[in-house]
PDB file of C-alpha atoms in Angstrom:
ATOM      1  CA  MET A   1     -11.622  96.676   0.068  1.00  0.00           C
ATOM      2  CA  LYS A   2     -10.409  99.301   2.752  1.00  0.00           C
ATOM      3  CA  VAL A   3     -13.022  99.062   5.579  1.00  0.00           C
ATOM      4  CA  THR A   4     -12.793 101.233   8.850  1.00  0.00           C
ATOM      5  CA  ALA A   5     -15.010 100.626  11.835  1.00  0.00           C
ATOM      6  CA  THR A   6     -15.712 102.684  14.998  1.00  0.00           C
ATOM      7  CA  THR A   7     -16.335 100.590  18.107  1.00  0.00           C
ATOM      8  CA  THR A   8     -14.851  97.359  18.997  1.00  0.00           C
ATOM      9  CA  GLN A   9     -18.024  95.499  18.641  1.00  0.00           C
ATOM     10  CA  VAL A  10     -18.619  96.883  15.052  1.00  0.00           C
ATOM     11  CA  THR A  11     -15.000  95.952  14.275  1.00  0.00           C
ATOM     12  CA  ALA A  12     -15.309  92.442  15.465  1.00  0.00           C
ATOM     13  CA  LEU A  13     -18.532  91.792  13.462  1.00  0.00           C
ATOM     14  CA  ALA A  14     -16.978  93.423  10.275  1.00  0.00           C
ATOM     15  CA  LYS A  15     -14.003  90.925  10.684  1.00  0.00           C
ATOM     16  CA  VAL A  16     -16.136  87.889  10.712  1.00  0.00           C
ATOM     17  CA  VAL A  17     -18.302  89.101   7.503  1.00  0.00           C
ATOM     18  CA  GLY A  18     -15.692  90.548   5.482  1.00  0.00           C
ATOM     19  CA  GLY A  19     -12.887  87.873   6.283  1.00  0.00           C
ATOM     20  CA  ASP A  20      -9.826  87.924   3.957  1.00  0.00           C
ATOM     21  CA  LYS A  21     -11.836  89.921   1.480  1.00  0.00           C
ATOM     22  CA  ILE A  22     -11.267  93.369   3.378  1.00  0.00           C
ATOM     23  CA  ALA A  23      -8.231  95.376   4.910  1.00  0.00           C
ATOM     24  CA  LEU A  24      -9.868  96.279   8.412  1.00  0.00           C
ATOM     25  CA  ALA A  25      -8.904  99.284  10.438  1.00  0.00           C
ATOM     26  CA  GLY A  26     -10.683  99.638  13.864  1.00  0.00           C
ATOM     27  CA  ILE A  27     -10.777 102.801  15.681  1.00  0.00           C
ATOM     28  CA  LEU A  28     -11.368 102.005  19.373  1.00  0.00           C
ATOM     29  CA  GLN A  29      -9.122  99.429  20.920  1.00  0.00           C
ATOM     30  CA  ALA A  30     -10.077  96.687  23.661  1.00  0.00           C
ATOM     31  CA  ASN A  31     -11.164  98.074  27.071  1.00  0.00           C
ATOM     32  CA  VAL A  32     -11.409 101.738  25.879  1.00  0.00           C
ATOM     33  CA  ASP A  33     -14.492 103.697  26.860  1.00  0.00           C
ATOM     34  CA  ALA A  34     -16.208 104.483  23.959  1.00  0.00           C
ATOM     35  CA  HIS A  35     -17.918 107.648  25.581  1.00  0.00           C
ATOM     36  CA  GLU A  36     -14.607 109.071  26.799  1.00  0.00           C
ATOM     37  CA  TYR A  37     -12.812 108.214  23.466  1.00  0.00           C
ATOM     38  CA  GLU A  38     -10.580 111.286  21.938  1.00  0.00           C
ATOM     39  CA  PRO A  39      -9.928 111.014  17.998  1.00  0.00           C
ATOM     40  CA  ARG A  40      -6.390 110.735  17.228  1.00  0.00           C
ATOM     41  CA  PRO A  41      -4.328 112.107  13.849  1.00  0.00           C
ATOM     42  CA  ASP A  42      -4.105 108.210  12.814  1.00  0.00           C
ATOM     43  CA  ASP A  43      -7.791 107.902  12.845  1.00  0.00           C
ATOM     44  CA  VAL A  44      -8.177 110.461  10.266  1.00  0.00           C
ATOM     45  CA  LYS A  45      -5.831 108.465   8.020  1.00  0.00           C
ATOM     46  CA  ALA A  46      -8.023 105.382   8.531  1.00  0.00           C
ATOM     47  CA  PHE A  47     -11.141 107.152   7.540  1.00  0.00           C
ATOM     48  CA  ALA A  48      -9.702 108.999   4.588  1.00  0.00           C
ATOM     49  CA  GLY A  49      -8.594 105.650   2.921  1.00  0.00           C
ATOM     50  CA  ALA A  50     -11.684 103.804   3.452  1.00  0.00           C
ATOM     51  CA  GLN A  51     -14.154 102.638   0.920  1.00  0.00           C
ATOM     52  CA  VAL A  52     -16.703 101.660   3.723  1.00  0.00           C
ATOM     53  CA  ILE A  53     -17.240 103.020   7.150  1.00  0.00           C
ATOM     54  CA  PHE A  54     -19.234 101.064   9.634  1.00  0.00           C
ATOM     55  CA  ILE A  55     -20.490 102.902  12.570  1.00  0.00           C
ATOM     56  CA  ASN A  56     -22.632 101.702  16.021  1.00  0.00           C
ATOM     57  CA  GLY A  57     -24.993 104.807  15.519  1.00  0.00           C
ATOM     58  CA  VAL A  58     -27.529 105.858  18.027  1.00  0.00           C
ATOM     59  CA  GLY A  59     -25.340 108.966  19.090  1.00  0.00           C
ATOM     60  CA  LEU A  60     -22.445 106.851  20.671  1.00  0.00           C
ATOM     61  CA  GLU A  61     -19.643 108.395  18.365  1.00  0.00           C
ATOM     62  CA  LYS A  62     -20.275 112.001  19.104  1.00  0.00           C
ATOM     63  CA  TRP A  63     -16.773 112.823  17.882  1.00  0.00           C
ATOM     64  CA  LEU A  64     -17.364 111.004  14.392  1.00  0.00           C
ATOM     65  CA  ASP A  65     -18.758 113.521  12.006  1.00  0.00           C
ATOM     66  CA  LYS A  66     -16.095 116.127  12.641  1.00  0.00           C
ATOM     67  CA  VAL A  67     -13.185 113.429  12.066  1.00  0.00           C
ATOM     68  CA  VAL A  68     -14.688 112.057   8.635  1.00  0.00           C
ATOM     69  CA  GLN A  69     -15.270 115.433   7.396  1.00  0.00           C
ATOM     70  CA  ASN A  70     -11.573 116.384   8.320  1.00  0.00           C
ATOM     71  CA  SER A  71     -10.740 113.354   6.540  1.00  0.00           C
ATOM     72  CA  GLY A  72     -12.253 114.199   3.340  1.00  0.00           C
ATOM     73  CA  SER A  73     -13.451 110.613   3.216  1.00  0.00           C
ATOM     74  CA  LYS A  74     -15.824 109.531   0.180  1.00  0.00           C
ATOM     75  CA  ALA A  75     -16.510 106.264   1.786  1.00  0.00           C
ATOM     76  CA  LEU A  76     -20.034 104.777   1.937  1.00  0.00           C
ATOM     77  CA  VAL A  77     -20.959 105.181   5.822  1.00  0.00           C
ATOM     78  CA  VAL A  78     -23.279 102.439   7.350  1.00  0.00           C
ATOM     79  CA  ASP A  79     -24.985 102.792  10.363  1.00  0.00           C
ATOM     80  CA  THR A  80     -25.090  99.005  11.834  1.00  0.00           C
ATOM     81  CA  SER A  81     -27.984 100.183  14.298  1.00  0.00           C
ATOM     82  CA  SER A  82     -30.291 100.578  11.060  1.00  0.00           C
ATOM     83  CA  GLY A  83     -33.426  98.436  11.906  1.00  0.00           C
ATOM     84  CA  VAL A  84     -32.621  97.993  15.670  1.00  0.00           C
ATOM     85  CA  PRO A  85     -35.540  98.624  18.076  1.00  0.00           C
ATOM     86  CA  ILE A  86     -34.017 101.587  20.095  1.00  0.00           C
ATOM     87  CA  ARG A  87     -34.622 101.859  23.807  1.00  0.00           C
ATOM     88  CA  LYS A  88     -35.079 104.927  25.270  1.00  0.00           C
ATOM     89  CA  GLU A  89     -34.288 105.750  28.706  1.00  0.00           C
ATOM     90  CA  LYS A  90     -34.493 109.167  30.555  1.00  0.00           C
ATOM     91  CA  ASN A  91     -31.397 110.730  31.547  1.00  0.00           C
ATOM     92  CA  GLU A  92     -29.895 112.322  34.662  1.00  0.00           C
ATOM     93  CA  ASN A  93     -32.113 115.574  33.712  1.00  0.00           C
ATOM     94  CA  GLY A  94     -35.309 113.816  32.981  1.00  0.00           C
ATOM     95  CA  VAL A  95     -35.157 113.929  29.345  1.00  0.00           C
ATOM     96  CA  GLU A  96     -35.693 110.616  27.086  1.00  0.00           C
ATOM     97  CA  GLU A  97     -32.283 109.524  25.173  1.00  0.00           C
ATOM     98  CA  ALA A  98     -31.816 106.612  22.992  1.00  0.00           C
ATOM     99  CA  ASP A  99     -29.703 103.880  24.455  1.00  0.00           C
ATOM    100  CA  PRO A 100     -26.614 103.123  22.209  1.00  0.00           C
ATOM    101  CA  HIS A 101     -25.656  99.974  23.836  1.00  0.00           C
ATOM    102  CA  ILE A 102     -27.582  97.709  21.134  1.00  0.00           C
ATOM    103  CA  TRP A 103     -24.950  95.010  20.873  1.00  0.00           C
ATOM    104  CA  HIS A 104     -25.757  93.204  24.249  1.00  0.00           C
ATOM    105  CA  SER A 105     -28.747  91.454  22.817  1.00  0.00           C
ATOM    106  CA  ALA A 106     -27.773  88.718  20.404  1.00  0.00           C
ATOM    107  CA  PRO A 107     -30.937  89.470  17.963  1.00  0.00           C
ATOM    108  CA  ASN A 108     -29.738  93.211  17.780  1.00  0.00           C
ATOM    109  CA  ALA A 109     -26.176  91.868  16.986  1.00  0.00           C
ATOM    110  CA  ILE A 110     -27.654  89.781  14.388  1.00  0.00           C
ATOM    111  CA  ILE A 111     -29.309  93.109  12.692  1.00  0.00           C
ATOM    112  CA  MET A 112     -25.657  94.857  12.818  1.00  0.00           C
ATOM    113  CA  LEU A 113     -24.251  91.640  11.284  1.00  0.00           C
ATOM    114  CA  ASN A 114     -26.605  91.832   8.417  1.00  0.00           C
ATOM    115  CA  ASN A 115     -26.113  95.637   7.930  1.00  0.00           C
ATOM    116  CA  ILE A 116     -22.325  95.021   7.483  1.00  0.00           C
ATOM    117  CA  ARG A 117     -22.970  92.233   5.134  1.00  0.00           C
ATOM    118  CA  ASP A 118     -25.236  94.698   2.970  1.00  0.00           C
ATOM    119  CA  GLY A 119     -22.713  97.582   3.105  1.00  0.00           C
ATOM    120  CA  LEU A 120     -19.940  95.238   1.997  1.00  0.00           C
ATOM    121  CA  SER A 121     -21.857  93.466  -0.725  1.00  0.00           C
ATOM    122  CA  LYS A 122     -22.926  97.057  -2.375  1.00  0.00           C
ATOM    123  CA  VAL A 123     -19.304  98.351  -2.570  1.00  0.00           C
ATOM    124  CA  ASP A 124     -18.030  94.735  -3.554  1.00  0.00           C
ATOM    125  CA  PRO A 125     -20.733  92.929  -5.444  1.00  0.00           C
ATOM    126  CA  PRO A 126     -18.407  90.074  -7.000  1.00  0.00           C
ATOM    127  CA  ASP A 127     -17.760  88.897  -3.203  1.00  0.00           C
ATOM    128  CA  ALA A 128     -21.549  89.181  -2.188  1.00  0.00           C
ATOM    129  CA  ASP A 129     -22.093  85.550  -1.815  1.00  0.00           C
ATOM    130  CA  THR A 130     -18.818  85.325   0.549  1.00  0.00           C
ATOM    131  CA  PHE A 131     -20.020  88.073   2.715  1.00  0.00           C
ATOM    132  CA  LYS A 132     -23.958  86.463   2.642  1.00  0.00           C
ATOM    133  CA  ALA A 133     -22.132  83.034   3.606  1.00  0.00           C
ATOM    134  CA  ASN A 134     -20.008  84.544   6.252  1.00  0.00           C
ATOM    135  CA  ALA A 135     -22.964  86.484   7.785  1.00  0.00           C
ATOM    136  CA  ALA A 136     -25.195  83.413   7.845  1.00  0.00           C
ATOM    137  CA  ALA A 137     -22.595  81.296   9.755  1.00  0.00           C
ATOM    138  CA  ASN A 138     -22.499  83.922  12.446  1.00  0.00           C
ATOM    139  CA  GLU A 139     -25.968  84.428  12.553  1.00  0.00           C
ATOM    140  CA  THR A 140     -26.403  80.687  13.192  1.00  0.00           C
ATOM    141  CA  LYS A 141     -23.797  81.229  16.064  1.00  0.00           C
ATOM    142  CA  LEU A 142     -25.539  84.268  17.621  1.00  0.00           C
ATOM    143  CA  ASN A 143     -28.914  82.274  17.548  1.00  0.00           C
ATOM    144  CA  ASP A 144     -27.228  79.589  19.363  1.00  0.00           C
ATOM    145  CA  LEU A 145     -25.913  81.829  21.927  1.00  0.00           C
ATOM    146  CA  ASP A 146     -29.175  83.701  22.431  1.00  0.00           C
ATOM    147  CA  ALA A 147     -30.488  80.179  23.395  1.00  0.00           C
ATOM    148  CA  TYR A 148     -27.604  79.456  25.636  1.00  0.00           C
ATOM    149  CA  ILE A 149     -27.874  82.910  27.566  1.00  0.00           C
ATOM    150  CA  LYS A 150     -31.644  82.313  28.193  1.00  0.00           C
ATOM    151  CA  ALA A 151     -30.890  78.622  29.491  1.00  0.00           C
ATOM    152  CA  GLN A 152     -28.072  79.947  31.656  1.00  0.00           C
ATOM    153  CA  ILE A 153     -30.213  82.995  33.271  1.00  0.00           C
ATOM    154  CA  ALA A 154     -33.071  80.642  33.904  1.00  0.00           C
ATOM    155  CA  THR A 155     -30.867  78.493  36.194  1.00  0.00           C
ATOM    156  CA  ILE A 156     -30.377  81.619  38.544  1.00  0.00           C
ATOM    157  CA  PRO A 157     -32.980  81.719  41.468  1.00  0.00           C
ATOM    158  CA  ALA A 158     -35.701  84.396  40.349  1.00  0.00           C
ATOM    159  CA  ALA A 159     -35.035  86.428  43.489  1.00  0.00           C
ATOM    160  CA  ASN A 160     -31.220  86.909  42.631  1.00  0.00           C
ATOM    161  CA  ARG A 161     -31.807  88.006  39.013  1.00  0.00           C
ATOM    162  CA  LYS A 162     -30.901  91.564  39.887  1.00  0.00           C
ATOM    163  CA  ILE A 163     -27.981  93.755  38.247  1.00  0.00           C
ATOM    164  CA  VAL A 164     -25.949  96.577  39.522  1.00  0.00           C
ATOM    165  CA  SER A 165     -23.392  97.969  37.051  1.00  0.00           C
ATOM    166  CA  ASN A 166     -20.953 100.686  36.820  1.00  0.00           C
ATOM    167  CA  HIS A 167     -23.103 102.402  34.464  1.00  0.00           C
ATOM    168  CA  ASP A 168     -26.423 102.330  32.563  1.00  0.00           C
ATOM    169  CA  SER A 169     -24.990 100.025  29.680  1.00  0.00           C
ATOM    170  CA  PHE A 170     -26.946  96.818  30.067  1.00  0.00           C
ATOM    171  CA  SER A 171     -30.703  97.550  29.214  1.00  0.00           C
ATOM    172  CA  TYR A 172     -30.672  95.736  25.976  1.00  0.00           C
ATOM    173  CA  TYR A 173     -29.342  92.515  27.768  1.00  0.00           C
ATOM    174  CA  VAL A 174     -31.647  93.073  30.995  1.00  0.00           C
ATOM    175  CA  GLU A 175     -34.900  93.083  28.759  1.00  0.00           C
ATOM    176  CA  ARG A 176     -34.011  90.342  26.513  1.00  0.00           C
ATOM    177  CA  TYR A 177     -32.648  87.708  29.046  1.00  0.00           C
ATOM    178  CA  GLY A 178     -35.147  88.570  32.044  1.00  0.00           C
ATOM    179  CA  LEU A 179     -33.161  90.313  34.506  1.00  0.00           C
ATOM    180  CA  THR A 180     -33.939  93.168  36.991  1.00  0.00           C
ATOM    181  CA  PHE A 181     -31.639  96.505  36.564  1.00  0.00           C
ATOM    182  CA  VAL A 182     -31.392  97.907  40.086  1.00  0.00           C
ATOM    183  CA  GLY A 183     -29.339 100.657  39.281  1.00  0.00           C
ATOM    184  CA  SER A 184     -25.720 101.687  38.382  1.00  0.00           C
ATOM    185  CA  ILE A 185     -22.735 103.775  40.013  1.00  0.00           C
ATOM    186  CA  ILE A 186     -22.802 106.249  37.157  1.00  0.00           C
ATOM    187  CA  PRO A 187     -26.579 106.705  36.710  1.00  0.00           C
ATOM    188  CA  SER A 188     -26.241 107.729  33.129  1.00  0.00           C
ATOM    189  CA  MET A 189     -25.618 105.786  29.662  1.00  0.00           C
ATOM    190  CA  ASP A 190     -22.725 108.365  29.482  1.00  0.00           C
ATOM    191  CA  THR A 191     -19.621 107.304  31.522  1.00  0.00           C
ATOM    192  CA  ASN A 192     -18.391 110.899  31.855  1.00  0.00           C
ATOM    193  CA  PHE A 193     -21.464 111.809  34.170  1.00  0.00           C
ATOM    194  CA  GLN A 194     -20.572 112.494  37.836  1.00  0.00           C
ATOM    195  CA  PRO A 195     -23.138 110.933  40.347  1.00  0.00           C
ATOM    196  CA  SER A 196     -24.461 113.165  43.066  1.00  0.00           C
ATOM    197  CA  ALA A 197     -24.017 112.121  46.933  1.00  0.00           C
ATOM    198  CA  LYS A 198     -27.596 111.821  47.079  1.00  0.00           C
ATOM    199  CA  GLU A 199     -27.881 109.390  44.074  1.00  0.00           C
ATOM    200  CA  LEU A 200     -25.080 107.175  45.370  1.00  0.00           C
ATOM    201  CA  ALA A 201     -26.941 107.204  48.748  1.00  0.00           C
ATOM    202  CA  ASP A 202     -30.153 106.184  46.706  1.00  0.00           C
ATOM    203  CA  LEU A 203     -28.328 103.186  45.233  1.00  0.00           C
ATOM    204  CA  VAL A 204     -26.887 101.910  48.652  1.00  0.00           C
ATOM    205  CA  THR A 205     -30.489 102.077  49.868  1.00  0.00           C
ATOM    206  CA  ALA A 206     -31.907 100.210  46.716  1.00  0.00           C
ATOM    207  CA  ILE A 207     -29.317  97.523  46.830  1.00  0.00           C
ATOM    208  CA  LYS A 208     -30.122  97.021  50.603  1.00  0.00           C
ATOM    209  CA  ALA A 209     -33.805  97.093  49.997  1.00  0.00           C
ATOM    210  CA  GLN A 210     -33.696  94.549  47.247  1.00  0.00           C
ATOM    211  CA  ASN A 211     -31.331  92.297  48.762  1.00  0.00           C
ATOM    212  CA  VAL A 212     -28.857  92.595  45.643  1.00  0.00           C
ATOM    213  CA  LYS A 213     -26.082  90.042  45.910  1.00  0.00           C
ATOM    214  CA  VAL A 214     -23.206  91.774  44.128  1.00  0.00           C
ATOM    215  CA  ILE A 215     -21.972  94.682  42.133  1.00  0.00           C
ATOM    216  CA  PHE A 216     -20.335  94.228  38.814  1.00  0.00           C
ATOM    217  CA  THR A 217     -17.711  96.413  37.714  1.00  0.00           C
ATOM    218  CA  GLU A 218     -17.023  97.151  33.997  1.00  0.00           C
ATOM    219  CA  SER A 219     -13.502  96.385  32.170  1.00  0.00           C
ATOM    220  CA  SER A 220     -13.228 100.029  30.780  1.00  0.00           C
ATOM    221  CA  ILE A 221     -14.295 101.818  33.862  1.00  0.00           C
ATOM    222  CA  ASN A 222     -12.350 102.599  37.029  1.00  0.00           C
ATOM    223  CA  PRO A 223     -13.740 100.092  39.816  1.00  0.00           C
ATOM    224  CA  ASN A 224     -13.109 102.190  43.037  1.00  0.00           C
ATOM    225  CA  LEU A 225     -16.325 104.109  43.387  1.00  0.00           C
ATOM    226  CA  ALA A 226     -17.952 100.511  42.864  1.00  0.00           C
ATOM    227  CA  ARG A 227     -16.133  99.294  45.724  1.00  0.00           C
ATOM    228  CA  GLN A 228     -16.769 102.261  47.940  1.00  0.00           C
ATOM    229  CA  ILE A 229     -20.574 101.617  47.176  1.00  0.00           C
ATOM    230  CA  ALA A 230     -20.002  98.082  47.784  1.00  0.00           C
ATOM    231  CA  GLN A 231     -18.522  98.559  51.343  1.00  0.00           C
ATOM    232  CA  GLU A 232     -21.364 100.738  52.111  1.00  0.00           C
ATOM    233  CA  ALA A 233     -24.064  98.508  51.154  1.00  0.00           C
ATOM    234  CA  GLY A 234     -22.344  95.410  52.567  1.00  0.00           C
ATOM    235  CA  VAL A 235     -22.379  93.567  49.463  1.00  0.00           C
ATOM    236  CA  LYS A 236     -19.213  92.187  47.408  1.00  0.00           C
ATOM    237  CA  VAL A 237     -17.786  93.454  44.234  1.00  0.00           C
ATOM    238  CA  VAL A 238     -17.370  90.506  41.732  1.00  0.00           C
ATOM    239  CA  ASP A 239     -13.998  89.395  40.953  1.00  0.00           C
ATOM    240  CA  GLY A 240     -13.774  90.019  37.597  1.00  0.00           C
ATOM    241  CA  ALA A 241     -15.412  92.691  35.017  1.00  0.00           C
ATOM    242  CA  LEU A 242     -18.214  92.579  32.516  1.00  0.00           C
ATOM    243  CA  TYR A 243     -17.425  94.050  29.235  1.00  0.00           C
ATOM    244  CA  GLY A 244     -19.814  97.058  28.771  1.00  0.00           C
ATOM    245  CA  ASP A 245     -18.495  99.569  26.240  1.00  0.00           C
ATOM    246  CA  ALA A 246     -15.733  97.585  24.736  1.00  0.00           C
ATOM    247  CA  LEU A 247     -14.599  94.057  23.738  1.00  0.00           C
ATOM    248  CA  GLY A 248     -11.643  92.320  25.742  1.00  0.00           C
ATOM    249  CA  PRO A 249      -8.123  92.039  24.271  1.00  0.00           C
ATOM    250  CA  PRO A 250      -6.949  88.992  22.006  1.00  0.00           C
ATOM    251  CA  GLY A 251      -6.765  85.839  24.261  1.00  0.00           C
ATOM    252  CA  SER A 252      -9.358  87.245  26.706  1.00  0.00           C
ATOM    253  CA  GLY A 253     -12.392  85.005  25.116  1.00  0.00           C
ATOM    254  CA  ALA A 254     -14.319  88.418  24.807  1.00  0.00           C
ATOM    255  CA  ASP A 255     -12.361  89.753  21.912  1.00  0.00           C
ATOM    256  CA  THR A 256     -15.633  88.591  19.573  1.00  0.00           C
ATOM    257  CA  LEU A 257     -19.133  89.823  20.112  1.00  0.00           C
ATOM    258  CA  ASP A 258     -20.442  86.106  20.686  1.00  0.00           C
ATOM    259  CA  GLY A 259     -17.342  85.739  23.204  1.00  0.00           C
ATOM    260  CA  MET A 260     -18.107  88.869  25.003  1.00  0.00           C
ATOM    261  CA  LEU A 261     -21.818  88.087  25.383  1.00  0.00           C
ATOM    262  CA  LYS A 262     -20.911  84.436  26.675  1.00  0.00           C
ATOM    263  CA  ALA A 263     -18.154  85.807  28.913  1.00  0.00           C
ATOM    264  CA  ASN A 264     -20.703  88.439  30.495  1.00  0.00           C
ATOM    265  CA  THR A 265     -23.339  85.742  30.855  1.00  0.00           C
ATOM    266  CA  ASP A 266     -21.034  83.209  32.701  1.00  0.00           C
ATOM    267  CA  LEU A 267     -19.729  85.819  35.077  1.00  0.00           C
ATOM    268  CA  ILE A 268     -23.367  87.008  36.088  1.00  0.00           C
ATOM    269  CA  VAL A 269     -24.670  83.484  36.729  1.00  0.00           C
ATOM    270  CA  ALA A 270     -21.648  82.208  38.512  1.00  0.00           C
ATOM    271  CA  ASN A 271     -22.190  85.472  40.912  1.00  0.00           C
ATOM    272  CA  LEU A 272     -25.916  85.301  41.151  1.00  0.00           C
ATOM    273  CA  LYS A 273     -26.684  81.574  41.400  1.00  0.00           C
TER     274      LYS A 273
END
């Protein structure tokens, strides 16, 4: 069965559910910012040949509809966010927007996983038991990881459980695992947003007022502005980056969804304890 998935997170989940029963094409690659992605001609081919297309949804793939339409694809399109409790945040204009970064919570990842299972089973009923077994095995792994993350975060002194990141991508993680989000260098869920001088100054003030220990950068975003803010606020930038909008490359330990969540957690705990 030919399957195309959009983001690195969705591709990784499709891979573990489909296994050797699918021929999988992932559109976005490791460390590529989903917000700034520009479709390539090869993407049209990947969609055209697919029997199933898996997407993150929640408006993350703004480029998707046009590319799929141009491909002439007749594939089943599965929105993996279906059933996920979506958080809404006010954007830079004060308008509420849905937050698409759903994969930063293990329970949300399980919902995505099972949406993929159901999509594959619908198109390939004879292999449904295989998809069900693969999804169940990975659900167990994600549940164990969920408990691990909670236990690790609990080792951080309560006063230190504060996050400053490159952009507003960790609200699901912060909510699930009991951290406080102080602010971000790019005060938006979209990395294309350009922060104003006042917004950056306000962030420096907040970092000092709340005694934030460090600023975390993200693997898919240039860290230069974060370093500038850290210097002004008198804090350090973490040596190593969180995986915000994309998984890591093969061999990074963050090339699977569970690996990414564990890598982020270990980095956060090591720098906030």
